[in-house]
mmCIF file of C-alpha atoms and ligand atoms in Angstrom:
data_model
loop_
_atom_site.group_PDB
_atom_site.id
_atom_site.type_symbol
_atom_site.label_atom_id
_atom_site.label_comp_id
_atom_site.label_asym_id
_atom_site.label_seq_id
_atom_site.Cartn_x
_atom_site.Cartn_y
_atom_site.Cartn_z
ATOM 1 C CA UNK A 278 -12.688 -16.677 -43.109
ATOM 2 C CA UNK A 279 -10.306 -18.404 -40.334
ATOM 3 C CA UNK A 280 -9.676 -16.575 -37.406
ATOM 4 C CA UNK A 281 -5.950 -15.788 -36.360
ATOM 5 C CA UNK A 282 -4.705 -15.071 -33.435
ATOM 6 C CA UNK A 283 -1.383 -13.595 -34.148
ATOM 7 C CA UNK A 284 -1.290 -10.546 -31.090
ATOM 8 C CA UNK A 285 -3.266 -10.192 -28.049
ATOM 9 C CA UNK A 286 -5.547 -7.490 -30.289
ATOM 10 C CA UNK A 287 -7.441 -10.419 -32.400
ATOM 11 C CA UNK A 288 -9.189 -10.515 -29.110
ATOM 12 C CA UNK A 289 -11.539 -7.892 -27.958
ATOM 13 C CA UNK A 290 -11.540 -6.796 -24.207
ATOM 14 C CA UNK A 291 -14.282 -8.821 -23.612
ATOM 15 C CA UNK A 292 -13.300 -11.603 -25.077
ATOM 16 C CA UNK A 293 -10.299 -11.705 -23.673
ATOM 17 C CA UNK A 294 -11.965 -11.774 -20.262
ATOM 18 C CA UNK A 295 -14.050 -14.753 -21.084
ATOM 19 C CA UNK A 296 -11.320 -16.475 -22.321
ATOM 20 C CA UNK A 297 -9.415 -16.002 -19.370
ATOM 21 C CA UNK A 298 -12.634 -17.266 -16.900
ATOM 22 C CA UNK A 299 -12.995 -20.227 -19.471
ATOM 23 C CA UNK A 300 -9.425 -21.067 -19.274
ATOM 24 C CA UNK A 301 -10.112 -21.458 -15.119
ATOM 25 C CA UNK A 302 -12.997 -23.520 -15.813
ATOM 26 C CA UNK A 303 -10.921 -25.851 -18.457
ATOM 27 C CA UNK A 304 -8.578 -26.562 -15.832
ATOM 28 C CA UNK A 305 -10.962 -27.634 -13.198
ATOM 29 C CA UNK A 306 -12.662 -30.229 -15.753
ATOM 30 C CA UNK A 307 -9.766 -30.791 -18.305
ATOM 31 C CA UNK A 308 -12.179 -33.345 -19.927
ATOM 32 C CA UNK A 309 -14.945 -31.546 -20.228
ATOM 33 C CA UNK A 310 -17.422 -33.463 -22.367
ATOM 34 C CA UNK A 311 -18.116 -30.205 -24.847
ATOM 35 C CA UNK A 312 -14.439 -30.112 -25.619
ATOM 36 C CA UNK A 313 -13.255 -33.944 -25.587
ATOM 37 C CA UNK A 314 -14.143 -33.676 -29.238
ATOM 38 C CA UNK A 315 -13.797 -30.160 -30.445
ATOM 39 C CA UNK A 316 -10.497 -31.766 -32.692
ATOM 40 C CA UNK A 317 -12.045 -34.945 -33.769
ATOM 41 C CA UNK A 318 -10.513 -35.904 -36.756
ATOM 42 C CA UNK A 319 -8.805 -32.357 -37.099
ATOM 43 C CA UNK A 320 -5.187 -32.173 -36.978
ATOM 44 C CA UNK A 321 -2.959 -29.176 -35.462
ATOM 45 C CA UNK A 322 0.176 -28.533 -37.645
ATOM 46 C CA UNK A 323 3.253 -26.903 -35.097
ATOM 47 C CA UNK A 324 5.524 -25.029 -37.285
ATOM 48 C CA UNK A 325 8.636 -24.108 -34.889
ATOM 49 C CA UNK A 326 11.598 -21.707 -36.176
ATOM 50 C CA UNK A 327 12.647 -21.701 -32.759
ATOM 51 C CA UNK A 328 13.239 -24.036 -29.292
ATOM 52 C CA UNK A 329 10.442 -24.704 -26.970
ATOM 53 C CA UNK A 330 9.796 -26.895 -24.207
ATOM 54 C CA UNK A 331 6.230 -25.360 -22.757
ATOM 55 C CA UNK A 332 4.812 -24.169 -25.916
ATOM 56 C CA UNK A 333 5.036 -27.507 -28.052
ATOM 57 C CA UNK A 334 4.220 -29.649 -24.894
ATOM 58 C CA UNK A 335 1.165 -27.774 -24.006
ATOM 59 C CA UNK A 336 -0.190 -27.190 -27.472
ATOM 60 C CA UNK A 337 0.109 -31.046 -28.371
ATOM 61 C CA UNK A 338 -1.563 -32.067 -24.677
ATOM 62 C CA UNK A 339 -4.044 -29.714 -25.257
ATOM 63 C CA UNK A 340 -4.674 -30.880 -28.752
ATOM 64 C CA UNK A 341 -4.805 -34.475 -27.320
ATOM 65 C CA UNK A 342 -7.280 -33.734 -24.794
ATOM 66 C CA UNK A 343 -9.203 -31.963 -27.822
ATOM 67 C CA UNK A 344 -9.662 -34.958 -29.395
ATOM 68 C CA UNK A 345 -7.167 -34.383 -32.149
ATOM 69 C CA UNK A 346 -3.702 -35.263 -33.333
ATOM 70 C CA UNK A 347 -0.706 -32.763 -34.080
ATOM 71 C CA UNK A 348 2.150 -33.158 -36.116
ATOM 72 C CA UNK A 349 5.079 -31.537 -35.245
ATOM 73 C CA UNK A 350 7.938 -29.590 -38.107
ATOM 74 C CA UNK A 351 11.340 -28.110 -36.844
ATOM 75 C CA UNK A 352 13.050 -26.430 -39.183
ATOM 76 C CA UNK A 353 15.427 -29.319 -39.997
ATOM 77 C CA UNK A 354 11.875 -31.089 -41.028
ATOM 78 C CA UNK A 355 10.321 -28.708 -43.157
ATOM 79 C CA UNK A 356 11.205 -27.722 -46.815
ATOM 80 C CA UNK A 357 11.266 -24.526 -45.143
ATOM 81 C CA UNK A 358 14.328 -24.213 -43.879
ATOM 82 C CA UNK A 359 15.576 -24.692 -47.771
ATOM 83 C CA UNK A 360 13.692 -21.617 -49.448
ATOM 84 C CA UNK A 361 10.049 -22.618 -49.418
ATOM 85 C CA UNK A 362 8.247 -19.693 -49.334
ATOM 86 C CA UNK A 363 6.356 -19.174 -46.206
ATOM 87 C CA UNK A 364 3.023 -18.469 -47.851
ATOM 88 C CA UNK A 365 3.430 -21.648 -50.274
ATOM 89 C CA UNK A 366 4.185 -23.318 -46.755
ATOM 90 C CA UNK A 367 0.816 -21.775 -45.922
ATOM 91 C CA UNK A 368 -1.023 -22.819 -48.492
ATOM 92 C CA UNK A 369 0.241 -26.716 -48.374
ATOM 93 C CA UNK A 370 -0.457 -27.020 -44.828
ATOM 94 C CA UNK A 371 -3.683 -25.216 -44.358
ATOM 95 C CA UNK A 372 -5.332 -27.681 -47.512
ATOM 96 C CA UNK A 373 -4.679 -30.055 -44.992
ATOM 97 C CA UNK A 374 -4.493 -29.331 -41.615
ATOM 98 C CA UNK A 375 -7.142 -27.762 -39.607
ATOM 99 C CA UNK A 376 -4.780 -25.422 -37.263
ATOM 100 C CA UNK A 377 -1.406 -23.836 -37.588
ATOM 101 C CA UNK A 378 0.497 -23.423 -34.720
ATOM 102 C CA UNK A 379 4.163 -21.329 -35.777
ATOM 103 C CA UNK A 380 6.905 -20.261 -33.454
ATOM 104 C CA UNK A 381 9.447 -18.229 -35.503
ATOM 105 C CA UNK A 382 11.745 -15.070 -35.105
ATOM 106 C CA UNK A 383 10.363 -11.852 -37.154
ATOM 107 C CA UNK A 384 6.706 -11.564 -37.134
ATOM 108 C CA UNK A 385 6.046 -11.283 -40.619
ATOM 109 C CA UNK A 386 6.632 -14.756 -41.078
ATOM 110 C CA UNK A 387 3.697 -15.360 -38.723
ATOM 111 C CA UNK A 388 1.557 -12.463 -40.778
ATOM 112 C CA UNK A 389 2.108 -14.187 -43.689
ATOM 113 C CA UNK A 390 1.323 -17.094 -42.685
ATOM 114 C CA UNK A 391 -2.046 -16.281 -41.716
ATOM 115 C CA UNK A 392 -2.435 -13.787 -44.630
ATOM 116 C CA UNK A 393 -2.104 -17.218 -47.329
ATOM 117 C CA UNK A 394 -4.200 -19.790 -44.773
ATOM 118 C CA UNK A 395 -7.357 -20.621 -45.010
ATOM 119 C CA UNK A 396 -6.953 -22.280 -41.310
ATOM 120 C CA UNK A 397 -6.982 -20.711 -37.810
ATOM 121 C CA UNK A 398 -3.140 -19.613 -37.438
ATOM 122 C CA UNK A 399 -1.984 -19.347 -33.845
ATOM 123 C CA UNK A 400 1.427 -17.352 -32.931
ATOM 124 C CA UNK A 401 3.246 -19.383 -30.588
ATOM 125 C CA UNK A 402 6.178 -16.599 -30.074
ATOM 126 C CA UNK A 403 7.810 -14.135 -32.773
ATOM 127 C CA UNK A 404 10.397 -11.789 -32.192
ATOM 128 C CA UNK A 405 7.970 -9.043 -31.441
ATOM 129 C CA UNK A 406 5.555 -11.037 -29.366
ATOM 130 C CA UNK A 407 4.501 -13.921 -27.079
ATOM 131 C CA UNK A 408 0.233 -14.116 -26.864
ATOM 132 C CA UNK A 409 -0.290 -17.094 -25.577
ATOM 133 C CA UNK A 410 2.130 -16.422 -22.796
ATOM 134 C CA UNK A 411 -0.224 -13.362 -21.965
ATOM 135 C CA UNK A 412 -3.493 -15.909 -22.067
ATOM 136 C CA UNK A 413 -1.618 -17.516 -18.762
ATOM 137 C CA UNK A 414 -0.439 -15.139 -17.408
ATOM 138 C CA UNK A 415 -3.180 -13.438 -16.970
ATOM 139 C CA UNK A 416 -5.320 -16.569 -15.711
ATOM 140 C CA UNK A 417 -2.551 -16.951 -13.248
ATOM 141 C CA UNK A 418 -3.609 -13.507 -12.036
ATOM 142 C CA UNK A 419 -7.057 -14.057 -12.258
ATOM 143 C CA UNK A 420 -7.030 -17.281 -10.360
ATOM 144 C CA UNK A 421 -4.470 -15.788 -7.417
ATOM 145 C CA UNK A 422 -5.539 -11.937 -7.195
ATOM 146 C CA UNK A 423 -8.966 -12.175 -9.274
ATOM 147 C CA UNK A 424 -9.177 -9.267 -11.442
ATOM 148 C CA UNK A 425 -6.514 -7.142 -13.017
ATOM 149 C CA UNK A 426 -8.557 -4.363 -13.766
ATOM 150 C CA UNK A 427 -6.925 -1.526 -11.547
ATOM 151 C CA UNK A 428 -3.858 -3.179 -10.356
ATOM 152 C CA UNK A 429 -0.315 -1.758 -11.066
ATOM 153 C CA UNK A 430 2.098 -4.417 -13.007
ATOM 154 C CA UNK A 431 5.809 -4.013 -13.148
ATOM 155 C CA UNK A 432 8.400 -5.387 -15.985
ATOM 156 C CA UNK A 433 11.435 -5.518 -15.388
ATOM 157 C CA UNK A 434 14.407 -5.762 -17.864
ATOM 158 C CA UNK A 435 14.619 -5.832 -21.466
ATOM 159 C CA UNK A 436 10.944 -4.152 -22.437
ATOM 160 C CA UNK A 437 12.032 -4.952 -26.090
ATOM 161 C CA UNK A 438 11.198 -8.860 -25.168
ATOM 162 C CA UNK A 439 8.022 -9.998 -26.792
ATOM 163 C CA UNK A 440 6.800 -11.178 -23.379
ATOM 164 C CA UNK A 441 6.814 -7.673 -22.452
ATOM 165 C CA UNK A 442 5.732 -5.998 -25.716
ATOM 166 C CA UNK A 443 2.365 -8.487 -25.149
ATOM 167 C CA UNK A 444 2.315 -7.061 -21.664
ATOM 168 C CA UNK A 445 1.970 -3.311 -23.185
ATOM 169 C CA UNK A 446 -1.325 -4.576 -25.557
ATOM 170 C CA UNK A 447 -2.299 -6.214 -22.543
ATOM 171 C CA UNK A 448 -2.220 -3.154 -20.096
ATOM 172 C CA UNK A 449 -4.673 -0.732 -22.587
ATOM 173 C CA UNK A 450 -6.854 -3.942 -23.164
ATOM 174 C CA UNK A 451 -7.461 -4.848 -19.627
ATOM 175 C CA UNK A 452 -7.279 -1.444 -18.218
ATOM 176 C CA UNK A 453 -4.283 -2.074 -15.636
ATOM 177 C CA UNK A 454 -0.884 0.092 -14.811
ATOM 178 C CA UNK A 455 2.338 -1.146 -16.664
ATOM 179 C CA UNK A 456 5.331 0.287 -15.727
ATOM 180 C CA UNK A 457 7.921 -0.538 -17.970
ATOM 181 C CA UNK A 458 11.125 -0.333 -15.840
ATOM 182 C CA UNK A 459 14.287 -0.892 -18.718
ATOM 183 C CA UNK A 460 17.456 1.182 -19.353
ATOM 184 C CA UNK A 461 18.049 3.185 -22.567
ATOM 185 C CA UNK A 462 18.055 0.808 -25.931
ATOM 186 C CA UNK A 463 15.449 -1.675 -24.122
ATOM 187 C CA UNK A 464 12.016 0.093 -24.541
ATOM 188 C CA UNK A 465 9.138 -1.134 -25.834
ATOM 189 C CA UNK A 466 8.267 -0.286 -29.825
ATOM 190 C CA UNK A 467 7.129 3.339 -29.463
ATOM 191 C CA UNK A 468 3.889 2.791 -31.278
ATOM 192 C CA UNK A 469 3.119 -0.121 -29.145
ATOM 193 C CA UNK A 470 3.527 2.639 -26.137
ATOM 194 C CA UNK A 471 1.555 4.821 -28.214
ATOM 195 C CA UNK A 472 -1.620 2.844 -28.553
ATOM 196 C CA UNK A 473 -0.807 1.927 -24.793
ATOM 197 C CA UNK A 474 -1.834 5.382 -23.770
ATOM 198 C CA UNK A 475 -1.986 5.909 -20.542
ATOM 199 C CA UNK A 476 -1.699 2.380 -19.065
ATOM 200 C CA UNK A 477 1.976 1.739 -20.049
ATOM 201 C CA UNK A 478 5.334 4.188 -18.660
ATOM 202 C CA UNK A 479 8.619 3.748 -18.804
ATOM 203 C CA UNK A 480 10.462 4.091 -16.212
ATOM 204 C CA UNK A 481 14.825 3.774 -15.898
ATOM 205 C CA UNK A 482 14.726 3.086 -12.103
ATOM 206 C CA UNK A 483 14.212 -0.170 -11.097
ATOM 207 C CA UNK A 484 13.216 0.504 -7.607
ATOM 208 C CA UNK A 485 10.373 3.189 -9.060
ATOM 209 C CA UNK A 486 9.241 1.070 -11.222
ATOM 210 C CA UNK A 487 8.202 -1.614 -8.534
ATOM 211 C CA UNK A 488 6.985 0.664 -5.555
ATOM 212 C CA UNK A 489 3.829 -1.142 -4.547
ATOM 213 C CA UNK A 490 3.461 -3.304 -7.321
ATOM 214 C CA UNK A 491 0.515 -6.098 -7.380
ATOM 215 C CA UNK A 492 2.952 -7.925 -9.875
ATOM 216 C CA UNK A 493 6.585 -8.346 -10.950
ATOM 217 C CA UNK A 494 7.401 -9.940 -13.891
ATOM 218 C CA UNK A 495 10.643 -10.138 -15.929
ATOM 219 C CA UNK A 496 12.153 -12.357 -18.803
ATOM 220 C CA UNK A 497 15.314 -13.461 -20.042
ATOM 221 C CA UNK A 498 17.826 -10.928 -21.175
ATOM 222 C CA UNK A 499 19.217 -12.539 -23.866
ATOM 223 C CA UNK A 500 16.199 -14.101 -25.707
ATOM 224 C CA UNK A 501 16.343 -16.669 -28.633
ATOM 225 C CA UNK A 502 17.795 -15.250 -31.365
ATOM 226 C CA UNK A 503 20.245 -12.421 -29.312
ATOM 227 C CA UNK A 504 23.217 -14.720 -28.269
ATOM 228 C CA UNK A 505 25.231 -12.812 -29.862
ATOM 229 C CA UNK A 506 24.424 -9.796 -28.443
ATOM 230 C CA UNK A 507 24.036 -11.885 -24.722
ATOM 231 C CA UNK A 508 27.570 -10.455 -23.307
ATOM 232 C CA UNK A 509 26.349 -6.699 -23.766
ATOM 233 C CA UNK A 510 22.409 -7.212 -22.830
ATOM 234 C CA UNK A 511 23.893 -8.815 -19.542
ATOM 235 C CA UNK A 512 26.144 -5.782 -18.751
ATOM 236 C CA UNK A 513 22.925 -3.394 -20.002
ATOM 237 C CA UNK A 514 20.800 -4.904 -17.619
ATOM 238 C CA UNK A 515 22.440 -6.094 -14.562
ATOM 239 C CA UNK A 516 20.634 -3.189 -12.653
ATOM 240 C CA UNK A 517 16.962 -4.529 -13.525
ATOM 241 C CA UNK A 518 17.792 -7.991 -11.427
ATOM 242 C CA UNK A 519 14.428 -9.224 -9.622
ATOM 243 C CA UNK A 520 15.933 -10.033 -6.442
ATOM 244 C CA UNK A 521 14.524 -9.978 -3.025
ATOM 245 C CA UNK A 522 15.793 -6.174 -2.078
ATOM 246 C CA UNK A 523 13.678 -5.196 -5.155
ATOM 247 C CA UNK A 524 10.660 -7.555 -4.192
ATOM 248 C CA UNK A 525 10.381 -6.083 -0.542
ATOM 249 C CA UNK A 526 9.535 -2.809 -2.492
ATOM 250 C CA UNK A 527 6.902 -4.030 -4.007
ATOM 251 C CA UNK A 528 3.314 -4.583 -2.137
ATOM 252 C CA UNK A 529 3.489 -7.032 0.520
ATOM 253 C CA UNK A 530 0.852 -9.212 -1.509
ATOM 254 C CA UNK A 531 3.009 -9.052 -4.620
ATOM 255 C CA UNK A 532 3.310 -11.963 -7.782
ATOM 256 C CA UNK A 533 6.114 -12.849 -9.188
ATOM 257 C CA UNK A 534 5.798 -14.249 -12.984
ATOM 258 C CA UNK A 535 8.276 -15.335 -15.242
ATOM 259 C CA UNK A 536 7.523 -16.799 -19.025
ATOM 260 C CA UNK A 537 10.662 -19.483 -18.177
ATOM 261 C CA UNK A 538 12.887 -20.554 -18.926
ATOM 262 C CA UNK A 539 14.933 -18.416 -16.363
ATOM 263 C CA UNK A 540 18.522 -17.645 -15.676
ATOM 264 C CA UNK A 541 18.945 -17.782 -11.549
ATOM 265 C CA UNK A 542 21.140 -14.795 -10.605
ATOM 266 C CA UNK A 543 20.732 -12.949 -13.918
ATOM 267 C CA UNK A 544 17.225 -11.567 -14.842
ATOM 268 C CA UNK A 545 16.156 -13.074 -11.229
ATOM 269 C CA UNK A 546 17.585 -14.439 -8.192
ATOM 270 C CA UNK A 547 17.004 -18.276 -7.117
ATOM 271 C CA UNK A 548 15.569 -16.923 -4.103
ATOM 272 C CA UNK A 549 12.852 -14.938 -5.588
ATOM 273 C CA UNK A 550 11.942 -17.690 -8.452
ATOM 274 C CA UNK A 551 11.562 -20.282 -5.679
ATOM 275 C CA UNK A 552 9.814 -18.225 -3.250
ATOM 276 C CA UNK A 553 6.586 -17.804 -1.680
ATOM 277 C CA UNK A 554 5.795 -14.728 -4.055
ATOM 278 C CA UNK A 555 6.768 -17.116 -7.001
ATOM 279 C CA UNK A 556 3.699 -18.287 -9.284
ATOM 280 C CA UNK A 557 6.233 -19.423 -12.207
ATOM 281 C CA UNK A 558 4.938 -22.957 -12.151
ATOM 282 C CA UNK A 559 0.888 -22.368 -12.102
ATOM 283 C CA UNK A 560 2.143 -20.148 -14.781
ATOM 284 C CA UNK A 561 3.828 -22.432 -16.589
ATOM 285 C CA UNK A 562 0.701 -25.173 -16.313
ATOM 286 C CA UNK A 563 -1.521 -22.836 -17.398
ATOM 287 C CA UNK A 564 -0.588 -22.691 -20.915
ATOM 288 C CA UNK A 565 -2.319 -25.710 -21.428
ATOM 289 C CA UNK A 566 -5.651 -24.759 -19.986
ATOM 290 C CA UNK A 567 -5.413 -21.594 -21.991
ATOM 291 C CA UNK A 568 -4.536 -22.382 -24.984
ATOM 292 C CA UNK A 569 -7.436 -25.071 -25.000
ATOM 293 C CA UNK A 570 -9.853 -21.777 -24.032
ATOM 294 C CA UNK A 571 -8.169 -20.159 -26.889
ATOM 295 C CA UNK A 572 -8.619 -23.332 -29.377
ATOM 296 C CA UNK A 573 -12.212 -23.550 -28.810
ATOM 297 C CA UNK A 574 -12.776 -19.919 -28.836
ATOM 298 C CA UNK A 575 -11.082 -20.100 -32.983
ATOM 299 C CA UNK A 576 -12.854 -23.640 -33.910
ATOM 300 C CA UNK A 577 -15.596 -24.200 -31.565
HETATM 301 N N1 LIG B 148 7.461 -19.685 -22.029
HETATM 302 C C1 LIG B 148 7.680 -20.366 -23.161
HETATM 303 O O1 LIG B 148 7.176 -20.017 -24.231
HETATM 304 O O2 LIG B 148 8.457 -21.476 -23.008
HETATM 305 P P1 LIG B 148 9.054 -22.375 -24.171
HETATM 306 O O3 LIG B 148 10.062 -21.561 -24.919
HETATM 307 O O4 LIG B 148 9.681 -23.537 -23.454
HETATM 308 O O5 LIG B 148 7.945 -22.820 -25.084
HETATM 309 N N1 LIG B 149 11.797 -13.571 -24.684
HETATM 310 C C1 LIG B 149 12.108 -14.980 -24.675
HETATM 311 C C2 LIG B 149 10.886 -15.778 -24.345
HETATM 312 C C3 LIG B 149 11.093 -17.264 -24.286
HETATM 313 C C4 LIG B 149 9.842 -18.013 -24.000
HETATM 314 C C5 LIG B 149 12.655 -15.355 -26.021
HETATM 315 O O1 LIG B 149 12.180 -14.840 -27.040
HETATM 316 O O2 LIG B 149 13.559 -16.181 -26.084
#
């Protein structure tokens, strides 16, 4: 049976852990003799619904230094986008291919996906939530703080965003402190909270929310897919700004993360996104070495 990885939960704890450390040693030795051939003569299949600039880049580079070749389908190259069925798309593919990459909007079409493929399926960002963003996010931690077991994370913004909603598995998984700080209408899924426990609260005050924070992350208000909606989230959220007033309340030693791409002056200011406290672009490079850790961990 292939093994997805559709949410941060198809890991264990553990495993999660050692991908993260493996990830670190990946990008040390990106040509690690094990790995140069982990994709020989396999082929990656990149299914994208949506735009992407780090997400395709780093999956094909990593597949490349795998040893493998990708092909790559936007939606005005796949019979898709004119009423194949996702799980006949599934079936095709999979007969062929040896790993499914998809980026899409709601995440059944990545569940379904995996439900008719008899391939390792990889979500590469649904509506609900963003994985592989996690994966480097947390080795950017890891490799700048060390552990995140015991520190005290803050979102900021829309906690609907499927960057956050990954954040929330995250919190429970690796045993950390999320506070959640969103207005009314932009809270995580309650049952996402739910399974949180503990770990994840909501909070409406942006200052609370970041008092002595290890970490402050925050995404884009208006994500792919809510354009329409982008003149209201803006006015909904112009309170939750990352800016360098809000940063100075956080601990002295604080991280600031951001998935990218950002909007300067909305979600954060220039200042703090180019700023000492700023690990965007480790962030950013680490999707490569993590997504190779996460490549071998389903194939190897
Ligand atoms: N962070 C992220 O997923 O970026 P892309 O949309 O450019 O892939
Ligand atoms: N929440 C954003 C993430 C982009 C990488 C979106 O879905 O557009």
């Amino acid at each position: 049976m292939a093994r997805h990885f559709l949410t941060l939960k198809d890991l264990s704890s553990s495993e999660l852990v050692a991908l993260i450390h493996r990830a670190i040693a990946l990008k040390r030795d990106p040509t690690a003799p094990e790995t140069a051939a982990l994709l020989r003569l396999r082929t990656m299949v990149l299914i994208f619904e949506k735009s992407s600039t780090r997400t395709r880049i780093s999956f094909e580079v990593a597949c490349a230094h795998l040893g493998g070749s990708s092909v790559f389908l936007s939606p005005s190259d796949s019979q898709m986008s004119r009423g194949e069925s996702v799980s006949d798309t599934a079936r095709i593919v999979s007969s062929m291919a040896d790993l499914i990459v998809m980026r899409t909007g709601e995440h059944s079409r990545v569940r379904t996906m995996a439900e008719h493929s008899a391939v390792p399926v990889i979500n590469a960002l649904s509506q609900d939530f963003h994985p592989c963003q996690l994966l480097a996010d947390l080795q950017t931690f890891f490799e700048h703080r060390g552990d995140i077991r015991g520190a005290c994370v803050a979102f900021l913004g829309d906690g609907s965003s499927n960057v956050c909603q990954s954040w929330v598995e995250a919190a429970a998984m690796m045993g950390f402190e999320l506070r959640v700080g969103a207005p009314e209408g932009y809270h995580p899924h309650p049952d996402l909270l739910a399974a949180a426990n503990k770990h994840c609260t909501i909070i409406t005050q942006p200052q609370e929310a970041v008092i002595g924070a290890d970490l402050v992350i925050t995404d884009t208000w208006a994500g792919m897919g809510q354009e329409e909606e982008k003149v209201q989230r803006l006015a909904a959220l112009s309170d939750f700004q990352v800016n360098e007033s809000l940063m100075a309340m956080a601990s002295q030693e604080a991280l600031f993360m951001h998935c990218l791409p950002a909007y300067r002056g909305q979600e954060v200011s220039a200042e703090v996104l180019e700023g000492p406290q700023s690990v965007v672009w480790d962030e950013a490079e680490n999707r490569l070495h993590a997504q190779k850790a996460l490549i071998e961990m389903l194939m190897g």
